[in-house]
Each structure stands twice: as structure tokens, then as C-alpha cells.
Amino acid sequence: MDCAAFHEQTVERNVCIVGSEPVENYTVYIIEVKVGDHRWTIKHRYSDFHDLHEKLTSEKKIDKHLLPPKKIIGKNSKSLVEKRQKELEVYLQTLLSRFPVAAPKVLSIFLHFHFYEINGIAATLAEDLFHRGEQLLVAGEVFLLRPLQLYAITQQLKLAKPTCANGDAKADLGHILDFACRLKYLKIPGTKGVVGTSNIEEHSLPFDLSFFKSLLQIEITDCSSAQIKGLPSLKPTLATLSIHLSTASMKEILVPESAEFAQWEPEGVDIDCPVTAIIPTWKMLTTLDMSRNYICSIDESVKLIPEVEFLDLSHNELSLVENLQHLYNLVHLDLSFNKLTVLEGVHTKLGNIKTLNLAGNQLETLSGLSKLYSLVNLDLSSNRLAQLDEIKHIGTLPCLEKLSLANNPMCIIPDYRTKVLAQFWDRASEVCLDGTVTTEKELDTVEVLKAIQKAKEVKDRMANNEKKISDVPKHAEGGSKSSSSSCSLAAPPSSSPPLSHFASSSQEIACKDEAFVTKEILTHVDSTLTQRCCNKYNMSCEVTPQVKTEIDTCSSPEIPCEPMKYESTSCLYCKDDQEPWTSKLSTPVLPFCYMSYTNTNLDFKAQLSTLICQADRERTASRQCRTTSLEVTRQGSPDSGGGYFEMGLDNSEEIMGCSSSSMVQDKESEDVERANVRLVMWCHCITVAQDVRMNQRTSCLAATDSFLVIFQMRSKDLPSSMQALMESLEIGLMVPYADVEAFQFDIPETCLSLKVRSSDKQWFFFSDGQNLKEIHTHVDLLMSRAPGQLLNESTIQQFIQHFLNSWEIEENDSGVKSGLLAHILDHASLFTPSQEDTNKPRQSSIPSDILSTLHEGHTSIPLVLFLTMRHLCILKMDFMALASKDLTEGNRMRSCAKLTRIPLASTLLNPKQGCTDGSNTIAHRFCNSHVLELMAGHDYLAVVFALPHDKFLFLRQFSQFRASLRDIKTIALLQTSKCHLRVSSATPSKTTQRMQKKSVPQDLQKPQLTLSLLYPGEALIQQLSDENECPSHLSLSSSLRYLSSLRGEDLVTFFHDNIAEVENEELKHMLWTSVIFYKSPELEMTACIMLSTKAVYFILDDAASSLSDQAMMWNWHPSEHKDTDFLISFCFAMKLNELQSVNVGLFDQYFRVVGPSAEHIITCLTRDSYSTHHFLQQLMTVLSLLEKVPSPEPSEQDFYTQFGKKSTGKMENYELVHSSKVKFVYPSEEEIGDLTFIVAERKGSQGSSHSFNILFYVLVFQVRSVSGHSAEKQHQLHPKTLILTSTDVFLLDEDYISYPLPEFAKEPPQRDKYCLTDARRIRDLDRVLMGYQTYPQALTLVFDDVPGPDLLCHLTMDHFADEQERGERMQGNSGAESEVQWCIFVPSAESRERLISLLARQWEALCSRELPVELTG
């Protein structure tokens, strides 16, 4: 296909109908359109042709008879269809010939020119940018353009024709060029294959990028490098360049000029050889992403990007690292998933690198990384690293903090983590390996390994000095001779390199180490360490000889394990699951009383050890003692006691023997040691069997050096003592670590799963995160992991992100703690049968994904709760499916669980909990420390936490995250009269005592507030009561209406029980006003502002439900809430320490508070200078309290006299910089000048200079009557700005929220600050009507509609006004067309009186008589 430039006159456009097809009861005609070499097909029915013809006849005067007529009878007959097909083809060809240059818009859409033809594509894009261009530029979002669109623009710029050929100004090509010149973020996604129904292949269409003049970031995908033109023209501004699936060479993108010039050099480089071109560098480019391409080498084109700091070349075909020495500023390099096999001398190319990603390559050695001294983050996962010795090359890097070695062959080495960390010596605690922070136990093991390594080095050093120890084997042999009937067997010599085998525990490592550390090889440097090892040896190793017999194990499937019995030949002890203690709607939980029996209770651990020892003896009682044929104990068996790690002197002999008399004694001591309990953990255990049986019960998990034991409770009665507890405990499972197939985290820090080789069951344990990690670390050190089996090392944040889309991931989720196991029930389902008769619950609208399902109809299956910074996440797990999945499956959890997120902003603790009588509470069904009632939207949930401490953890995190939310939150306004919580009190001291009582339920009670003894005083209570008066013109929701009815102490109690979020805050001031949010400039809503000593709270009208951008699970409106005990409202809190500035409007008619983001910009339209003045004065007083040394209280002076005081700040260029660093910005002369300019422009040259002076500025409402359903007329209030000059009165629409521009704004707002809507001369004023006839307290200004010298202005406004405005302007008092009425409502009584006074004075000066003022009903 020829893609060269062509003139429009040479492009042939043709259309033909190639066929038809019946669809239901009508016929569709297949149309083929061909423009040049491009062709495509479309389908239309006859009615589409008819609609097209109707539009063309009305717009373009096309002949009405040109289209074939309609047929009612036989319209689908074959003959008619064929005839009509030919006639419709002629019709379309006639239209194309009628419009040879540019087709009308309706015809272009009909023939899909806007999809496939360059003129139609460009016109559609231009019209779209005409409407949305400014908005897109202001938002600063990434704009998407397809290669076909760019090709159309490129071809349009080459055509010799006007930029607006079709006569529609909205489709002018200039709109595209203007937008492109200012666009900063561009994305070009290409496609492989044809576009739609056409033959157009986007990857072969060239396009030019040179008309983009301000691009900062561009991303190109699936485009051939040959079709991208003009990319070097972006060098002056481009900072981020991303190219994917588009090129096989970096040179094709960075230096396209190299195709023309063989010898080139970048500018600024000393040239000592002849060149044909000097190429400018990419001076602004700091980020280059060329991942997922076909690049085979890093060529010399990198010389042109010296400023690049982030370079991503992942998912390419690189085999060498070269030419990167030219990137002096490179800090982050991603070379993952390439074909790198070796790295040599990379420090000479990556001198300042901090982050290096080499994952997914073929590296076998790390020798080339040994000198990257600035490296901080290193990812080596999914390579071929098999030897732990390779870690030595990076173990000395001084800055390395994060290292990833996952999916390498070395990961299957036992005790892999500790052996890797040991290579970092003293920096082991600073290294985060595979995304997991080093634990204390790992550090202890590392210290032991380091001690062994030092001892080994001492031994090697002594051997090199020819001080060999020759009597050690004899010493060992002599120490083992303790019986007359013993037999001995010498083991072959063994030698082990350091840090190459597994150690079962740090104690055993110390004991094995002592086998060769003797006094003959000690030096003064390591004598302390050796003494510590000697102490351990004397206590443990010397008593128990290193002689053991091999004990049979049951890992083989031939040895069965029958339930409810002890098997002598099996090492797996198992009892069948009993039926759970269930009743109607059973929710199993872990009682709090068991928490006293933990690791710190030594008596409890000793009794558990006794039970385990007895069970172990019964297990081995029938086993035959094999004394005639002694064998070396299998290495790595949990019964061996030697673990995987073994180290000794070269050529040493290990004597193995036993006697029938000594073996029994040694066996008893060995059993005691094996049954010694190391860790104890109480948990909620869920057991799943393959026969689809599931059981939940309270369990105690105990870990010894040889066994993992699960204790279960025999009965549901709570034990009264330890003796009763021990009698209730029974062993449900006892398994050696060798038979543990998997013991891993299914949910990080929340759920451990256990799989045993000889059992078809799977166990899931839920407990405290710290206990889970400790027992997992202990078991992981002792169990035998299958080759290739990897651990789940993900964090809780990464786990949650697996269930989310990329755009749903929260930027700051570092506050996420471990999950909380809970049963979530529908509150309506918890009524007793007696209550169901009287209180019939409504049909639940709660999604089933957040409710616990019932197993076998009565037992609730718990869910897992996570609290993030903005959401309550509920994870519903299918334990049956989870147990059936392969343990190594990557997406095992995601396929068996579903995560649902509820916005915290719409989640509340149930305000009714504890406010009603006992008949309606659900606390009697559960222990009160486990149950919590939530309200999500307007639905009630009962949450029963399975673990005892989880409820308190949830409440603490919930209150913390809710208080830190920067969103509009739902709040519950508790009507205390309904809950009988009011306590009469008259004195301030009693009030303080009353506020500290439990006036709200215990679960809902806020943190204890430490308030001043004088708060609240009588004067403050009276002041707040006076301020809690809502102006009559503000519309109130039911919640705000209730708030406005509160007085006295009830008002203060209401604030602390329902609104306050910060400790020690006191309510200081209240203000009723209208507010506008920056993100919703068109919506003005009523708000009650509560100013405390720590924050400014905006209690909003129900209209705020449309402002929240969070996707709520339930679509509802607060007006749907029918509960009479409390009301639902919305609140937005701005902390005073986040307040940055306050912008005061002209004449104190409004003010704007500005916080750290766009959500924190709110304009308060008081429309009253006194209210604004009083609020700002109170705000300055409260801000002064935030200082470390409080400023003195302001004296009783005028507000503006405070500017010069040092205690409140200093005035600079209309800005008052408060001592709290908050700026109070006041109107400047420039704002007055803007208004004066509008007045002067309106008056033209006819007005005198003194008539431009602005006498009065006030925010008012224009009252308009609207006919309602009833006979009475309804009135609508439209906000306006009224300006009075010496000769004229003006009405304007003003943007109160966007000006002055915030610091983060990138483009000017869409609306001008002032927009003139109407203007009248004062001399044309006939009379003023006052009273209640039109609207209470409104002023009706009646003007004579007399044309003045500025008649043209009136005609213009009348011409562009809508019918309603024109009618209101022309109607008079008695229907005469000679009068114009302005019905104005001024909220402030003072401003209303001042307006009348100034208006009367100016009217008298102009007309020489008094202004007629009439009073109406």
C-alpha cells in the first residue's frame, strides 16, 4: 500500500453495495467504500439510509426524491432487495459526487469516514479536542493517539487545502495543532493486523511527531521503527521515552539519522577522526524504557543519552553488557529476562549504579559484580546460581540492602537463607533477602555459622603451620568406651566445605562444632567463643554419645495410619476429627482464657512434653530393637539429632557402636530430648479432608526438635485450671518433620497450611502473626523440603495486590497489618424467633462475597479481614478447593479466594450497638470480646472475630485509618434522646464529668480525651448555641436539621461523640454556610463548619454523596435511611497542621481554605462579611495554639488591626504569614482592577472615569420562579455577584473556587473568574419592591427597558440568552414589555441595607429625586 503524500484531487473515492443479508425481519446492505488504496466495508439497513436522507435534505438541501421510496408490502422480497440495492448504490455515488471536497458530517459518519478516511479522522479528532482539549490539558492525563490518527494528521498537513475544508469551525485542524503543541503526556498503542473491517495495517503507516512541542513523556507500542518520524524533534523537552515491541536496535530509535550518515558523533565530544554528522544529544531525557523489544546489543547510540538515570532493557535478547560507560548518571538499570550468561568487569561500565535487576537470565557466577560498591538493590532471581560460594562476590558490597535470589538452584539447599546471610558477615541484619527482613533467629544462626567458619579457619591455619592434631581420633575413640559388651565401627573419612550443609538448630551446630574444637587449636582471639561452645558441649553433647540406631519411618505409602489408634510402625500419630460443637448458626472462636498458656508458661510446656513423650513411647513400644546390625543414622533424619550440617577434621574417625544395656538408657534420654517442647501456639484450626469434610476447632500447636504436634480440645467447656486443661487436651496429630510435605504461609503473617505425606488431610492454622512466623521458622529449619520446592516469601501488601488490578493498587499501603480471621454475618439473620415475629428483617442487599457461608447448614466458615489506608478488604476463601490444589501452583490462592474491598469512608461502627435494649443485641450469642457490629453503607454486619485480641486490633487500626482518611466520610449522627443518653447538668464541672462517662457503647467509645478543666465553659456553650443558627435560605437535610436544633451542652456532647477524631481537641466555633469543592466547582451545598483546636470539620448536606469518587458496593442515598435512632451524614475533616493558606474574597464575602491536595481546597460562601471576619479571627486564635510557645490571646480590637502584630505574623504583599506558617491571602489591587476593566469594557467610551469606581460588591441570589406540580410557584436561587458603580448595576457569574490558581495547577481553569450576565443603568431604575411577595426579604429592582448609548450590548445579550432569561428580562410588573425586573435576595441584612442606601443615594444624584421604595405583602 502506497503511504506517500498525495493531493486530495488525485484520491479516488468510490462506493458500491456488494451484497445484502437478511437479519430478522429486515435486510442489511453490505457497502464497500474505497478511498485511494484504503477500503472497508460497512452494513446499513434501509432505515439508516432514510435517516441520512432526512438530515441531508434539512441541512444541505438535497433533493427529497433522490432516495428510493419506502415499501410496506414485500419489502424483503428478493427482487425488491436487488432493485433497491442498485438504487441505493446510485444514491451514495450521487452524494459523493455532490460533495467532492469534503463530505458533510452525517455522511462521513454514515460511511465511517471518521474511522478510516484521513479527512474524517482528522475532523472527528479536531471536534473532540475542541470540546475536551482544555479539560484534558488541565487534568494533565496521558492522551492516547493511534497510529492511524497520527497518519491522518501527517497527511492532512501535507495537503494543499484549508485547515477547515468542510466549513465547520469545530473541525478545524488548528485545534489539533494547538492541543499537540501543549500536550505533555502521549501514548501511541499500535496493533498487529488490519484495523476493523478495512485493509489498513497500522504498523505500515508512517506518522510524524514533529508537531508535538511540549512532550515530557511518550510511550509507543507495537509500531515499527521505520514508521516513526520526527522523534528527534522531541529532544528539547522529552524526559521519559518508552518504546515496546517496535524495534530491534536502539540506534533506530535514538539515532535515526544513522541510516543516512555512517560516521557520526554526539555534539560536545572531542573529535579526532573525520565524521559526516554531529548529532545533538537528548539533553532532557532521564528515563528510557525499551523493554519488550528485540534488541540484541547495547550499541553506541547510548552516547546520545548522557542524562539518563533510569534504563529499562528487560525482555530483550541481550547477551553482553557494553557501552554503558557513557551513561555517567545511570542509577537504575533493568536487564532482566535477557540472555546474559556472564558479567565481567561491569564496575567499569556501571560505576554509580544503585539498582540492578538481572532476573530471568542465565548467570552462573557473580564474579563480575564484586566491585559495584554503590549498589543498593540487586535482583538475581530466576538465574542458574547453584553454588553458595558465588555469594562471596557480593557479600562485601558495603551498600547492598535488598537482594533477591528466588528461583535459583541454590534455593533448595537446606538452610539457604542463613547460609546466604552468613556471607555478609556483620551486615547480615541490614540485608533484606527475597523480600523478607532478617529475623532474630536467623541472625542467631548466622552468628553460629560465623563462629564455625572462624574455627575452621583456625584449624586450616594451624594445619598449614604443620601443627596437625594426630590424637583426636584416639581421644574420640577412648571417650566412647563405656561398656564391656560394646562393638565399634569406624566411619570413612569425611570432609565438608564451610557453610555447605544444613544445621537443624543453633544448639546442635554448637555441639557438632565442639567435636573438633580442642584446647590444642585455641587462640586468644576466639577463646571466648570456644568457651561458650564448650559449655554447651558439656551440658548436652558429652552426656549423649554420638551412637544411634536407625528407626523406621512411615514416609512410605505402604504403611497405613489408621485413625483413633496408635500405630507402632508409623511415625504419624493421628486421631479422626470429632464432630464440631455446633448449634444453630455456630461461629467457632478461640477463647481468651487459653492465652495464659503460652511459651512463657514453663509448667504448661513441661506437661505438654510429658504427653508427647508418652505418645512417642507408645508409638515405638512394639518396635523391635535392632542391636545386631548397627547402621549409620541416615543423614538429615529428624531422629538423628545431627541435622544436615556436619563438620569435622579431615581423616577423623567417628566411632559408632552400642550395647544392649546402654542402648535402652540412651534411648530414654533421647526420647525426652525429642519430646522437649520448644514453641507453643494456640490457634484456630481448620481441617479439610479429601472426602469433603471440614472441621473447625481450637487447637494448640507444639513444636519439638523432632515432632510437630497438634493438640485438640475434647470438650467445649472452658477449663478452670491447668489440670482441667490438660485433661481436656488430646493429640490430634504428631508427625516427624521428615514426613511434613509442606508447612508454608498461604496468607503472609495470617495463615499457615500443613500438608503431611501420609495423610489426605490438610490443616490451616490462624493465629497471631508473630507466633506464626516463629513456629514457621522453627519448623522450616528442621523439615526436609523436596527439591525444587520454594517458600512463599511474599509480604501482606504483595498478597493483597495479587487480587487487584493495576489501577486499584493503593500507593501507600505500608500500614497494612496481618489479616484478622472473622465470621461476617448479616445482622438481620441474628434475630431470635420471637423477634422475627415482631421485627421482620428486610430483604438483605448485602453481597454474598462478604458474608460467611455455612458448612453443613449450621457452622460458619470464617473470612479474613485486612485494613488498608482506604479500604476494608474481605478475603473469602474456599478451603475445600484450596486443599485440592497443588502446593506448588503459583496462583493457588487467587483461584480459590476472592477479595472484596469496602471503602473505609463508607464503613462505620454500628451506632445502635449498646443504645437499645438487650433484646436487639447479638452480644448474648458470643463472647463480647469477639463480636463487633459494623454498618457498611446502610447495611448492618455482625463481625465475630475468631481470635481473642483481633477485635481490639481491628478497632485500633480502624479508628486510626478512619481519622487519617482524606476523603469525604459518612458519619452517624446519634440522636441521644432516642438512646436516653442525656444527663441534665448545669455547671461546667458536671459537664466535664458527664463527657467522661460512657455515654456511648463501649465498642464505639473514642479514646479518653484529656480536656481542660474549664472546658466547656458557660460562655463558650452560649456562644456555640448562638452560632448554631442556620440561615433561612440554606436547604437542610434531615441530619443537618437535627444538628441545627441542638443547643447548649447537647451541642458539645454531640461534637465529641460523633465528630471529633483527634485527642484533646475542643470545639471553638461554628459556622453555617455554603461550600464548593475544587473538584466539583458546579455543586454548591450546605455545610456546618465546626472549628476545633485540631481540625476544621465540614458536616455536609446529602448532596455530598455525589462527590465521593470511591466505588461503593451499595448504591444508596442518605434519604433512604429509615432508622430513627441515628442519622447518616457526610463529613470532611481538614487537620489544622495540613492547612497551608486561606484566600479571602473581596469585601470578606467568602473565603477559601487550601490544604495539601486538590481534595483539600474548599470555598466557603458566607455572603456575609461579619461571618467571614469572625471565623478568620477564631481560626487565627486556634492556629496560635499550635505553636510550641502559645501566642497571647488577641485583644478586643478590630480584625484588621492584628496585621501589624508580631504574635500573629507579618504582612507581605497582601499576604499575612501567620506564626503557624499558614498564609492568609487578601485581595490585591489586581483583582479590583479586573472588575474595573469589566465595568470599563461594558461602558465603552461613553462613560466618564468616575463612573468606573466600584462602590459596592456583594454575593447575592437571583430569584427565579418555576412552575411546580402544585398551584403555587416554586423559587430557585441562582448565585450571582452584584457590583454597584456610580452609574450602573451589574450581575456576574463568578468562579469562587479556582482562583487564585493552586500551586499544583498546570493549566488555567476552564471558566473565567468573572462572566458578565446582565447590566442596567441606575437612571433606568423605576422603583424598588421590598417584602415577602416574591421571596422573603428579597429586593425587586424594576428597570425601564429604555435603550441607552450601549444598545448594542443589550441586543447582543438578548440574542444569545435563552428563552427563559429573555422572558424574565422583558416581562414587567403588569405584563408590560417596557419593564425589566431583577429579583435579588441578599442573605446578609447589613449588606441588604447598605445596597439599598447606596442605590438610593446614586439614584437621587442622577435623577434629582428620591428612589421610590414599595413594600409588598
Coordinates of N, CA and C in Angstrom, one line a residue, residues 502-608:
F502 N 23.3 -28.3 56.0 CA 22.2 -27.7 56.8 C 22.4 -28.1 58.3
A503 N 22.0 -27.1 59.2 CA 22.0 -27.3 60.6 C 20.6 -27.3 61.1
S504 N 20.3 -28.3 61.9 CA 18.9 -28.4 62.4 C 18.6 -27.3 63.4
S505 N 19.5 -26.9 64.2 CA 19.3 -25.9 65.2 C 20.6 -25.3 65.6
S506 N 20.6 -24.1 66.2 CA 21.8 -23.5 66.6 C 22.5 -24.3 67.7
Q507 N 21.7 -24.9 68.6 CA 22.3 -25.7 69.6 C 23.1 -26.9 69.1
E508 N 22.5 -27.6 68.1 CA 23.2 -28.7 67.6 C 24.4 -28.3 66.8
I509 N 24.3 -27.2 66.2 CA 25.5 -26.7 65.5 C 26.7 -26.5 66.4
A510 N 26.4 -26.0 67.5 CA 27.4 -25.7 68.5 C 28.0 -27.0 69.0
C511 N 27.1 -28.0 69.2 CA 27.6 -29.3 69.7 C 28.5 -30.0 68.7
K512 N 28.1 -30.0 67.4 CA 28.9 -30.7 66.4 C 30.2 -29.9 66.2
D513 N 30.2 -28.6 66.4 CA 31.4 -27.9 66.2 C 32.4 -28.3 67.3
E514 N 31.9 -28.5 68.5 CA 32.8 -28.9 69.6 C 33.5 -30.2 69.4
A515 N 33.0 -31.0 68.5 CA 33.7 -32.3 68.3 C 35.1 -32.1 67.8
F516 N 35.4 -31.0 67.2 CA 36.8 -30.9 66.7 C 37.5 -29.7 67.4
V517 N 36.8 -28.8 68.1 CA 37.5 -27.6 68.7 C 38.1 -28.1 70.0
T518 N 39.4 -28.2 70.1 CA 40.1 -28.6 71.3 C 41.0 -27.6 71.8
K519 N 41.6 -27.8 73.0 CA 42.4 -26.8 73.6 C 43.7 -26.6 72.7
E520 N 44.1 -27.7 72.0 CA 45.3 -27.5 71.3 C 45.2 -26.5 70.1
I521 N 44.1 -26.2 69.6 CA 44.0 -25.3 68.5 C 43.3 -24.0 68.8
L522 N 43.2 -23.7 70.1 CA 42.6 -22.4 70.5 C 43.6 -21.3 70.4
T523 N 43.2 -20.2 70.1 CA 44.0 -19.0 70.2 C 43.3 -18.0 71.1
H524 N 44.0 -16.9 71.4 CA 43.4 -15.9 72.3 C 42.3 -15.1 71.7
V525 N 42.2 -15.2 70.3 CA 41.2 -14.4 69.7 C 39.8 -15.0 69.8
D526 N 39.7 -16.3 69.7 CA 38.4 -17.0 69.7 C 38.2 -17.8 71.0
S527 N 38.9 -17.5 72.1 CA 38.8 -18.3 73.3 C 37.4 -18.1 73.9
T528 N 36.9 -16.9 73.9 CA 35.5 -16.7 74.4 C 34.5 -17.5 73.7
L529 N 34.5 -17.4 72.4 CA 33.5 -18.2 71.6 C 33.6 -19.7 71.9
T530 N 34.9 -20.2 72.0 CA 35.1 -21.6 72.2 C 34.6 -22.0 73.6
Q531 N 34.8 -21.1 74.6 CA 34.3 -21.4 75.9 C 32.8 -21.6 75.9
R532 N 32.2 -20.7 75.2 CA 30.7 -20.8 75.1 C 30.3 -22.1 74.4
C533 N 31.0 -22.5 73.4 CA 30.8 -23.8 72.8 C 31.1 -25.0 73.8
C534 N 32.1 -24.8 74.5 CA 32.5 -25.9 75.5 C 31.4 -26.1 76.5
N535 N 30.8 -25.0 77.0 CA 29.7 -25.1 77.9 C 28.5 -25.8 77.4
K536 N 28.2 -25.5 76.1 CA 27.1 -26.2 75.5 C 27.4 -27.7 75.3
Y537 N 28.6 -28.0 75.0 CA 29.1 -29.4 74.8 C 29.0 -30.1 76.1
N538 N 29.5 -29.5 77.2 CA 29.5 -30.2 78.5 C 28.1 -30.6 79.0
M539 N 27.1 -29.7 78.6 CA 25.8 -29.9 79.1 C 25.0 -30.9 78.3
S540 N 25.3 -31.0 77.0 CA 24.4 -31.8 76.2 C 25.2 -32.9 75.4
C541 N 26.2 -32.5 74.7 CA 26.9 -33.4 73.8 C 27.6 -34.5 74.5
E542 N 28.2 -34.2 75.7 CA 29.0 -35.2 76.3 C 28.2 -36.3 77.0
V543 N 27.0 -35.9 77.4 CA 26.1 -36.9 78.0 C 25.6 -37.9 77.0
T544 N 25.2 -37.4 75.9 CA 24.6 -38.3 74.9 C 25.6 -38.7 73.9
P545 N 26.0 -40.0 73.8 CA 27.0 -40.4 72.8 C 26.5 -40.2 71.4
Q546 N 27.4 -40.0 70.4 CA 27.0 -39.9 69.0 C 26.8 -41.3 68.4
V547 N 26.0 -42.2 69.1 CA 25.7 -43.5 68.6 C 24.2 -43.7 68.7
K548 N 23.6 -43.9 67.5 CA 22.2 -44.1 67.4 C 21.9 -45.2 66.4
T549 N 20.8 -45.8 66.6 CA 20.3 -46.8 65.6 C 19.3 -46.2 64.8
E550 N 19.1 -46.8 63.6 CA 18.2 -46.2 62.6 C 16.7 -46.7 63.0
I551 N 15.8 -45.7 63.0 CA 14.4 -46.0 63.4 C 13.6 -45.9 62.1
D552 N 12.7 -46.9 61.9 CA 11.9 -46.9 60.7 C 11.0 -45.8 60.7
T553 N 10.7 -45.3 59.5 CA 9.8 -44.2 59.3 C 8.6 -44.6 58.5
C554 N 7.6 -43.8 58.4 CA 6.4 -44.2 57.7 C 6.2 -43.3 56.5
S555 N 7.2 -42.8 55.9 CA 7.0 -42.0 54.7 C 6.6 -42.8 53.6
S556 N 6.8 -44.1 53.6 CA 6.3 -44.9 52.5 C 4.8 -45.1 52.6
P557 N 4.2 -45.1 51.4 CA 2.7 -45.2 51.5 C 2.2 -46.6 51.8
E558 N 3.1 -47.6 51.9 CA 2.6 -49.0 52.2 C 2.2 -49.1 53.7
I559 N 2.7 -48.2 54.5 CA 2.5 -48.3 56.0 C 1.3 -47.4 56.3
P560 N 0.1 -48.1 56.6 CA -1.1 -47.3 56.8 C -1.1 -46.6 58.2
C561 N -1.9 -45.6 58.3 CA -2.1 -45.0 59.6 C -3.6 -45.0 59.9
E562 N -4.1 -45.9 60.7 CA -5.5 -46.0 61.0 C -5.9 -45.0 62.0
P563 N -7.0 -44.3 61.8 CA -7.4 -43.3 62.8 C -7.8 -43.9 64.1
M564 N -7.8 -43.1 65.2 CA -8.2 -43.4 66.5 C -7.3 -44.5 67.2
K565 N -6.2 -44.8 66.6 CA -5.3 -45.8 67.2 C -3.9 -45.3 67.1
Y566 N -3.0 -45.9 68.0 CA -1.6 -45.6 67.9 C -1.0 -46.7 67.1
E567 N -0.2 -46.4 66.1 CA 0.4 -47.4 65.2 C 1.9 -47.5 65.7
S568 N 2.3 -48.6 66.0 CA 3.7 -48.8 66.4 C 4.7 -48.7 65.3
T569 N 4.3 -49.0 64.1 CA 5.2 -49.0 62.9 C 5.1 -47.6 62.2
S570 N 4.3 -46.8 62.7 CA 4.1 -45.5 62.0 C 4.6 -44.4 62.8
C571 N 5.2 -43.4 62.1 CA 5.7 -42.2 62.8 C 4.6 -41.1 62.8
L572 N 3.5 -41.4 62.2 CA 2.4 -40.4 62.2 C 1.3 -40.8 63.1
Y573 N 1.1 -39.9 64.1 CA 0.0 -40.2 65.1 C -1.2 -39.3 64.8
C574 N -2.3 -39.9 64.5 CA -3.5 -39.1 64.1 C -4.7 -39.6 64.7
K575 N -5.6 -38.7 65.1 CA -6.9 -39.0 65.6 C -8.0 -38.5 64.7
D576 N -9.0 -39.2 64.4 CA -10.0 -38.7 63.5 C -10.7 -37.5 64.1
D577 N -11.1 -36.6 63.2 CA -11.8 -35.4 63.6 C -13.1 -35.7 64.2
Q578 N -13.4 -35.1 65.4 CA -14.7 -35.2 66.0 C -15.6 -34.2 65.4
E579 N -16.9 -34.5 65.7 CA -17.9 -33.5 65.2 C -17.7 -32.2 65.9
P580 N -17.8 -31.1 65.2 CA -17.6 -29.8 65.9 C -18.8 -29.5 66.8
W581 N -18.5 -28.6 67.7 CA -19.6 -28.2 68.6 C -20.5 -27.2 67.9
T582 N -21.5 -27.6 67.4 CA -22.3 -26.8 66.6 C -23.7 -26.6 67.2
S583 N -24.3 -25.5 66.9 CA -25.7 -25.3 67.2 C -26.3 -24.5 66.0
K584 N -27.4 -24.0 66.1 CA -28.0 -23.2 65.0 C -27.1 -21.9 64.9
L585 N -26.5 -21.8 63.7 CA -25.6 -20.7 63.4 C -24.4 -20.6 64.3
S586 N -23.6 -21.7 64.3 CA -22.4 -21.8 65.1 C -21.3 -21.0 64.5
T587 N -20.6 -20.2 65.4 CA -19.4 -19.5 64.9 C -18.2 -19.8 65.9
P588 N -17.4 -20.8 65.5 CA -16.3 -21.2 66.4 C -15.3 -20.1 66.6
V589 N -14.9 -19.9 67.9 CA -13.9 -18.9 68.2 C -12.9 -19.5 69.2
L590 N -11.8 -18.8 69.3 CA -10.7 -19.2 70.3 C -10.9 -18.4 71.6
P591 N -11.3 -19.0 72.7 CA -11.5 -18.2 73.9 C -10.2 -17.6 74.4
F592 N -10.4 -16.5 75.2 CA -9.3 -15.7 75.7 C -8.6 -16.4 76.8
C593 N -9.2 -17.3 77.5 CA -8.6 -17.9 78.7 C -7.4 -18.8 78.3
Y594 N -7.3 -19.2 77.1 CA -6.1 -20.1 76.7 C -4.8 -19.2 76.5
M595 N -5.0 -17.9 76.4 CA -3.8 -17.1 76.1 C -2.8 -17.1 77.2
S596 N -3.1 -17.5 78.4 CA -2.2 -17.6 79.5 C -1.3 -18.8 79.5
Y597 N -1.6 -19.8 78.6 CA -0.8 -21.0 78.5 C 0.0 -20.9 77.2
T598 N 1.1 -20.2 77.3 CA 2.0 -20.0 76.1 C 3.4 -20.4 76.4
N599 N 4.3 -19.9 75.6 CA 5.7 -20.2 75.7 C 6.3 -19.8 77.1
T600 N 5.7 -18.8 77.7 CA 6.3 -18.3 78.9 C 5.8 -19.1 80.1
N601 N 4.8 -20.0 79.9 CA 4.3 -20.9 81.0 C 5.1 -22.2 80.9
L602 N 6.2 -22.3 81.8 CA 7.1 -23.4 81.7 C 6.4 -24.7 82.2
D603 N 5.5 -24.6 83.2 CA 4.8 -25.8 83.7 C 3.9 -26.4 82.6
F604 N 3.2 -25.5 81.8 CA 2.4 -26.0 80.7 C 3.2 -26.7 79.6
K605 N 4.4 -26.1 79.3 CA 5.3 -26.7 78.3 C 5.8 -28.1 78.8
A606 N 6.1 -28.1 80.1 CA 6.6 -29.4 80.7 C 5.5 -30.5 80.6
Q607 N 4.3 -30.2 80.9 CA 3.2 -31.2 80.8 C 2.9 -31.6 79.4
L608 N 3.0 -30.6 78.4 CA 2.9 -31.0 77.0 C 4.0 -31.9 76.6

